[in-house]
Amino acid sequence: MKDWCCDIVCFVTGLFSEILPLRMESSTNNVTELIFTGLFQDPEVQRVCFVVFLLVYLATVVGNGLIVLTVNVSKSLHSPMYFFLSYLSLVEITYSSTVVPKFITDLLAKIKTISLEGCVTQIFFFHFFGVTEILLLVVMAYDRYVAICKPLHYMNIMSRQLCHVLVTGSWLGGFFHSIIQILITIQLPFCGPNVIDHYFCDLQPLFKLACTDTSVEGVIVLANSGLIALCSFLILVSSYIVILFNLRNHSAEGRRKALSTCASHITVVLLFFGPAIFLYMRPSSTFTEDKLVAVFYTVVTPMLNPIIYTLRNAEVKIAMRRLWGKKNSGME
């Protein structure tokens, strides 16, 4: 299944490298290169941020990678919940990697540049993995709903086949969402200026550089991005309200275990959806606060997710200790 996901990424990358330059050339584009203003202008602050964000990114890759490895190796973590968690961690790595490596290297660069094609490609993968993560969180909420509200039918409903269908649907949903965004973007002419007031490429900052009115495109982006985030958030909140309501019929131990699991999910949902709804459900601006909010959900949140899930989940912690014990015994 993960090989299939990698095939999608490779296919899209190849498609972009062949088609996107031709399409961008066919538009009225005098701009071939874009310049980021970045997050901070002070060189000393940028060097400190380089060290901090490099460590955060490494922690994101290692932490989420460890969850993927643990779930796939451990026999005790083969339930649907951990199946979805492993894919969420995989998406966190790819989602963070679309922005953070370029952002980190730019912190040491005097002029932060990116090609127009590279900018559009970054937008595609940023929204692709972002919406895939949103849909996976919805899927995980559905899994918890079935486990808590219909425990006797859980294994029949959450069959292996349905789990694969739900994960595949999440990836395809992210793909089609991003295709719509890119089809809107490549139609726009860019004839100058070429300075993006941000530290990575996103739709609204790029729209400001187009030498045409983009109010219609802005509304479409609001509907496509903002409403997906808002509707998914409302679905998630509603599902957890139903779950909490049904917990009244469980034993004290059952309630404790279910609340522990749900608390992890709810924390991740709030950390991801809060900043996303704040930025995409309101008119765009160039305030520094907006950039700091973007740092939170592109850099910090992907690192926090593995910490949240492992600290509140005894089974994952036990499986990681066993995995670490096997590695140590193998080295002796």
Coordinates of C-alpha atoms in Angstrom, one line a residue:
M1 CA 0.0 0.0 0.0
K2 CA 2.8 2.5 0.9
D3 CA 4.5 1.5 -2.4
W4 CA 1.3 2.5 -4.2
C5 CA 1.3 5.9 -2.4
C6 CA 5.0 6.4 -3.5
D7 CA 4.0 5.5 -7.0
I8 CA 1.4 8.3 -7.0
V9 CA 4.0 10.9 -5.8
C10 CA 6.5 9.8 -8.4
F11 CA 3.9 9.8 -11.2
V12 CA 2.8 13.3 -10.3
T13 CA 6.4 14.6 -10.0
G14 CA 7.1 13.2 -13.5
L15 CA 3.9 14.7 -14.9
F16 CA 4.7 18.1 -13.4
S17 CA 8.3 18.1 -14.8
E18 CA 7.0 17.4 -18.3
I19 CA 3.7 19.3 -18.6
L20 CA 4.0 22.2 -16.1
P21 CA 6.9 24.1 -17.9
L22 CA 5.0 23.9 -21.2
R23 CA 1.8 25.2 -19.7
M24 CA 3.5 28.0 -17.8
E25 CA 5.3 29.1 -20.9
S26 CA 2.0 29.2 -22.8
S27 CA 0.7 31.8 -20.3
T28 CA 1.7 35.4 -20.4
N29 CA 4.6 35.0 -18.0
N30 CA 7.5 37.4 -17.8
V31 CA 8.4 36.0 -14.4
T32 CA 10.4 32.8 -14.3
E33 CA 11.8 33.1 -10.8
L34 CA 10.2 34.2 -7.5
I35 CA 11.8 35.7 -4.3
F36 CA 10.7 35.0 -0.8
T37 CA 10.8 37.7 1.8
G38 CA 11.2 35.0 4.4
L39 CA 10.1 34.8 8.0
F40 CA 12.6 37.2 9.6
Q41 CA 15.1 39.7 8.2
D42 CA 17.7 39.8 10.9
P43 CA 20.6 37.4 9.9
E44 CA 21.3 36.5 13.5
V45 CA 17.7 35.5 14.1
Q46 CA 17.8 33.5 10.9
R47 CA 20.8 31.5 12.0
V48 CA 19.2 30.7 15.3
C49 CA 16.0 29.7 13.5
F50 CA 18.1 27.5 11.1
V51 CA 19.4 25.4 14.1
V52 CA 16.0 25.3 15.8
F53 CA 13.9 24.4 12.8
L54 CA 16.5 21.8 11.6
L55 CA 16.2 20.0 14.9
V56 CA 12.4 20.2 14.7
Y57 CA 12.4 18.8 11.2
L58 CA 14.8 15.9 12.1
A59 CA 12.6 15.2 15.1
T60 CA 9.5 15.1 12.8
V61 CA 11.1 12.7 10.4
V62 CA 12.6 10.4 13.1
G63 CA 9.5 10.5 15.3
N64 CA 7.0 9.8 12.6
G65 CA 9.3 7.3 10.9
L66 CA 9.6 5.4 14.2
I67 CA 5.8 5.2 14.4
V68 CA 5.6 3.8 10.8
L69 CA 8.3 1.3 11.5
T70 CA 6.8 0.2 14.9
V71 CA 3.3 -0.3 13.5
N72 CA 4.6 -2.3 10.6
V73 CA 7.0 -4.5 12.6
S74 CA 4.9 -5.0 15.8
K75 CA 2.4 -7.8 15.8
S76 CA 0.4 -6.2 18.6
L77 CA -0.3 -3.0 16.5
H78 CA -2.2 -4.5 13.5
S79 CA -5.6 -3.1 14.4
P80 CA -7.2 -0.6 12.1
M81 CA -6.5 2.3 14.4
Y82 CA -2.7 1.8 14.2
F83 CA -3.0 1.1 10.4
F84 CA -4.4 4.6 10.0
L85 CA -1.9 6.0 12.5
S86 CA 1.0 4.7 10.4
Y87 CA -0.3 6.4 7.3
L88 CA -0.9 9.6 9.2
S89 CA 2.7 9.6 10.3
L90 CA 3.8 8.9 6.7
V91 CA 1.8 11.8 5.5
E92 CA 3.2 14.0 8.2
I93 CA 6.7 13.3 6.9
T94 CA 5.8 14.1 3.3
Y95 CA 3.7 17.1 4.3
S96 CA 6.5 18.7 6.3
S97 CA 9.1 17.8 3.6
T98 CA 7.3 19.9 1.0
V99 CA 8.0 23.1 2.9
V100 CA 10.6 22.7 5.7
P101 CA 13.8 21.6 3.8
K102 CA 13.5 24.6 1.4
F103 CA 12.6 26.9 4.3
I104 CA 15.6 25.8 6.4
T105 CA 18.1 26.2 3.5
D106 CA 16.7 29.6 2.7
L107 CA 17.4 30.8 6.3
L108 CA 21.1 30.8 5.4
A109 CA 20.6 32.4 1.9
K110 CA 20.8 36.1 1.3
I111 CA 18.4 35.9 -1.6
K112 CA 15.6 33.3 -1.2
T113 CA 14.5 32.2 -4.7
I114 CA 12.4 29.5 -6.3
S115 CA 11.4 29.0 -9.9
L116 CA 7.8 29.6 -10.9
E117 CA 7.4 25.9 -11.8
G118 CA 8.9 24.9 -8.5
C119 CA 6.5 27.2 -6.7
V120 CA 3.5 25.7 -8.4
T121 CA 4.8 22.2 -7.7
Q122 CA 5.3 23.1 -4.0
I123 CA 1.7 24.4 -3.8
F124 CA 0.4 21.1 -5.3
F125 CA 2.2 18.8 -2.9
F126 CA 1.5 21.1 0.1
H127 CA -2.2 20.9 -0.5
F128 CA -2.1 17.3 -1.7
F129 CA -0.6 16.1 1.6
G130 CA -2.5 18.6 3.7
V131 CA -5.9 17.5 2.5
T132 CA -4.9 13.9 2.6
E133 CA -4.0 14.4 6.3
I134 CA -7.4 16.1 6.9
L135 CA -9.3 13.1 5.3
L136 CA -7.2 10.6 7.3
L137 CA -8.1 12.4 10.5
V138 CA -11.8 12.1 9.5
V139 CA -11.2 8.4 8.8
M140 CA -9.6 7.9 12.2
A141 CA -12.5 9.6 13.9
Y142 CA -14.9 7.2 12.1
D143 CA -12.7 4.2 13.3
R144 CA -13.0 5.4 16.9
Y145 CA -16.8 5.9 16.4
V146 CA -17.2 2.3 15.3
A147 CA -14.9 1.0 18.0
I148 CA -16.7 2.7 20.8
C149 CA -20.3 2.9 19.6
K150 CA -20.5 -0.5 17.8
P151 CA -17.8 -2.6 19.5
L152 CA -19.4 -6.0 18.8
H153 CA -19.4 -5.3 15.0
Y154 CA -16.1 -3.4 14.9
M155 CA -13.9 -6.1 13.2
N156 CA -16.7 -6.9 10.7
I157 CA -17.2 -3.2 9.8
M158 CA -13.6 -2.1 9.8
S159 CA -12.4 -5.0 7.6
R160 CA -8.9 -4.9 6.0
Q161 CA -10.5 -4.2 2.7
L162 CA -12.4 -1.2 4.0
C163 CA -9.3 0.2 5.7
H164 CA -7.4 0.1 2.4
V165 CA -10.4 1.8 0.6
L166 CA -10.5 4.6 3.2
V167 CA -6.8 5.3 3.0
T168 CA -6.9 5.2 -0.8
G169 CA -9.8 7.5 -0.8
S170 CA -7.9 9.9 1.4
W171 CA -5.0 10.0 -0.9
L172 CA -7.2 10.4 -4.0
G173 CA -9.2 13.2 -2.2
G174 CA -6.0 15.1 -1.6
F175 CA -4.9 14.5 -5.2
F176 CA -8.1 15.9 -6.8
H177 CA -8.2 18.8 -4.4
S178 CA -4.7 19.8 -5.5
I179 CA -5.4 19.3 -9.2
I180 CA -8.2 21.9 -8.9
Q181 CA -5.9 24.3 -7.2
I182 CA -3.2 23.9 -9.8
L183 CA -5.6 24.2 -12.8
I184 CA -6.6 27.6 -11.4
T185 CA -3.1 28.7 -10.8
I186 CA -1.5 27.8 -14.2
Q187 CA -4.1 29.9 -16.0
L188 CA -2.9 33.1 -14.4
P189 CA -0.4 35.5 -16.1
F190 CA 2.6 36.6 -14.1
C191 CA 4.3 39.7 -15.5
G192 CA 5.9 41.2 -12.3
P193 CA 6.6 41.9 -9.5
N194 CA 8.2 38.6 -8.4
V195 CA 8.5 39.0 -4.6
I196 CA 6.3 36.7 -2.4
D197 CA 5.7 38.0 1.1
H198 CA 6.0 34.6 2.7
Y199 CA 8.6 31.8 3.4
F200 CA 7.0 29.2 1.1
C201 CA 4.6 29.2 -1.9
D202 CA 0.9 29.2 -1.2
L203 CA -2.1 30.3 -3.3
Q204 CA -3.1 33.6 -1.8
P205 CA 0.5 35.1 -1.7
L206 CA 1.0 33.9 -5.3
F207 CA -2.3 35.3 -6.5
K208 CA -1.1 38.8 -5.4
L209 CA 1.6 38.6 -8.0
A210 CA -0.7 37.9 -10.9
C211 CA -1.2 40.8 -13.3
T212 CA -5.0 40.2 -13.5
D213 CA -7.9 40.3 -11.1
T214 CA -7.9 37.1 -9.0
S215 CA -11.1 37.7 -6.9
V216 CA -12.9 34.8 -8.6
E217 CA -9.9 32.5 -8.1
G218 CA -9.8 33.6 -4.5
V219 CA -13.4 32.6 -3.9
I220 CA -12.8 29.2 -5.5
V221 CA -9.7 28.7 -3.3
L222 CA -11.8 29.7 -0.3
A223 CA -14.5 27.2 -1.2
N224 CA -12.0 24.4 -2.1
S225 CA -9.6 24.8 0.9
G226 CA -11.5 26.7 3.6
L227 CA -14.7 24.7 3.3
I228 CA -12.9 21.4 3.2
A229 CA -11.1 22.3 6.5
L230 CA -14.2 23.7 8.1
C231 CA -16.6 20.9 7.1
S232 CA -14.1 18.2 8.1
F233 CA -13.6 20.0 11.4
L234 CA -17.4 20.1 12.1
I235 CA -17.7 16.4 11.1
L236 CA -14.9 15.5 13.5
V237 CA -16.3 17.6 16.4
S238 CA -19.8 16.0 15.8
S239 CA -18.3 12.5 15.8
Y240 CA -16.4 13.0 19.0
I241 CA -19.5 14.5 20.7
V242 CA -21.4 11.3 19.7
I243 CA -18.5 9.2 21.0
L244 CA -18.4 11.0 24.3
F245 CA -22.2 10.7 24.7
N246 CA -22.0 6.9 24.1
L247 CA -19.2 6.5 26.7
R248 CA -21.8 6.8 29.4
N249 CA -22.7 3.1 28.8
H250 CA -19.2 1.9 29.2
S251 CA -17.4 0.7 32.3
A252 CA -15.0 3.0 34.2
E253 CA -12.0 1.2 32.7
G254 CA -13.5 1.3 29.2
R255 CA -14.2 5.0 29.5
R256 CA -10.7 5.7 30.7
K257 CA -9.1 3.9 27.8
A258 CA -11.4 5.4 25.2
L259 CA -11.0 8.9 26.6
S260 CA -7.2 8.5 26.5
T261 CA -7.3 7.5 22.8
C262 CA -9.8 10.1 21.8
A263 CA -7.9 12.8 23.7
S264 CA -4.9 12.2 21.5
H265 CA -7.0 12.4 18.3
I266 CA -8.8 15.6 19.5
T267 CA -5.5 17.3 20.4
V268 CA -4.1 16.6 17.0
V269 CA -7.3 17.8 15.3
L270 CA -7.2 21.1 17.2
L271 CA -3.5 21.7 16.5
F272 CA -4.0 21.1 12.8
F273 CA -7.4 22.6 12.1
G274 CA -7.1 25.7 14.3
P275 CA -4.4 27.4 12.3
A276 CA -5.7 26.1 8.9
I277 CA -9.2 27.5 9.5
F278 CA -7.7 30.8 10.8
L279 CA -5.7 31.3 7.6
Y280 CA -8.0 29.9 4.9
M281 CA -11.4 31.1 6.2
R282 CA -10.6 34.8 6.2
P283 CA -9.3 37.4 3.8
S284 CA -5.5 37.0 3.1
S285 CA -3.1 39.4 4.8
T286 CA 0.6 40.0 5.1
F287 CA 0.8 40.2 8.8
T288 CA 3.8 38.6 10.5
E289 CA 1.4 36.8 12.8
D290 CA 0.0 34.9 9.7
K291 CA 3.5 33.7 8.9
L292 CA 4.0 32.5 12.5
V293 CA 0.7 30.7 12.4
A294 CA 1.9 29.0 9.2
V295 CA 5.1 28.0 10.9
F296 CA 3.1 26.3 13.6
Y297 CA 1.1 24.0 11.2
T298 CA 3.9 23.4 8.7
V299 CA 6.8 22.9 11.0
V300 CA 5.7 22.4 14.6
T301 CA 2.5 20.3 14.4
P302 CA 4.0 17.5 12.4
M303 CA 6.7 17.1 15.1
L304 CA 4.1 17.1 18.0
N305 CA 1.9 14.4 16.5
P306 CA 4.1 11.4 17.3
I307 CA 4.8 12.8 20.8
I308 CA 1.0 13.1 21.5
Y309 CA 0.2 9.6 20.2
T310 CA 3.0 7.8 22.0
L311 CA 2.8 9.6 25.3
R312 CA -0.9 8.8 25.7
N313 CA -0.9 5.3 24.2
A314 CA 0.6 2.5 26.3
E315 CA 0.5 -0.1 23.5
V316 CA 2.6 2.1 21.2
K317 CA 5.1 2.8 24.0
I318 CA 5.4 -0.9 24.8
A319 CA 5.8 -1.8 21.1
M320 CA 8.6 0.8 20.8
R321 CA 10.4 -0.5 23.8
R322 CA 10.2 -4.1 22.4
L323 CA 11.5 -2.8 19.0
W324 CA 14.3 -0.9 20.8
G325 CA 15.1 -4.0 22.9
K326 CA 15.3 -6.2 19.7
K327 CA 17.7 -3.7 18.1
N328 CA 19.9 -3.6 21.2
S329 CA 20.0 -7.4 21.5
G330 CA 20.8 -7.7 17.8
M331 CA 23.8 -5.4 18.2
E332 CA 25.3 -7.4 21.1

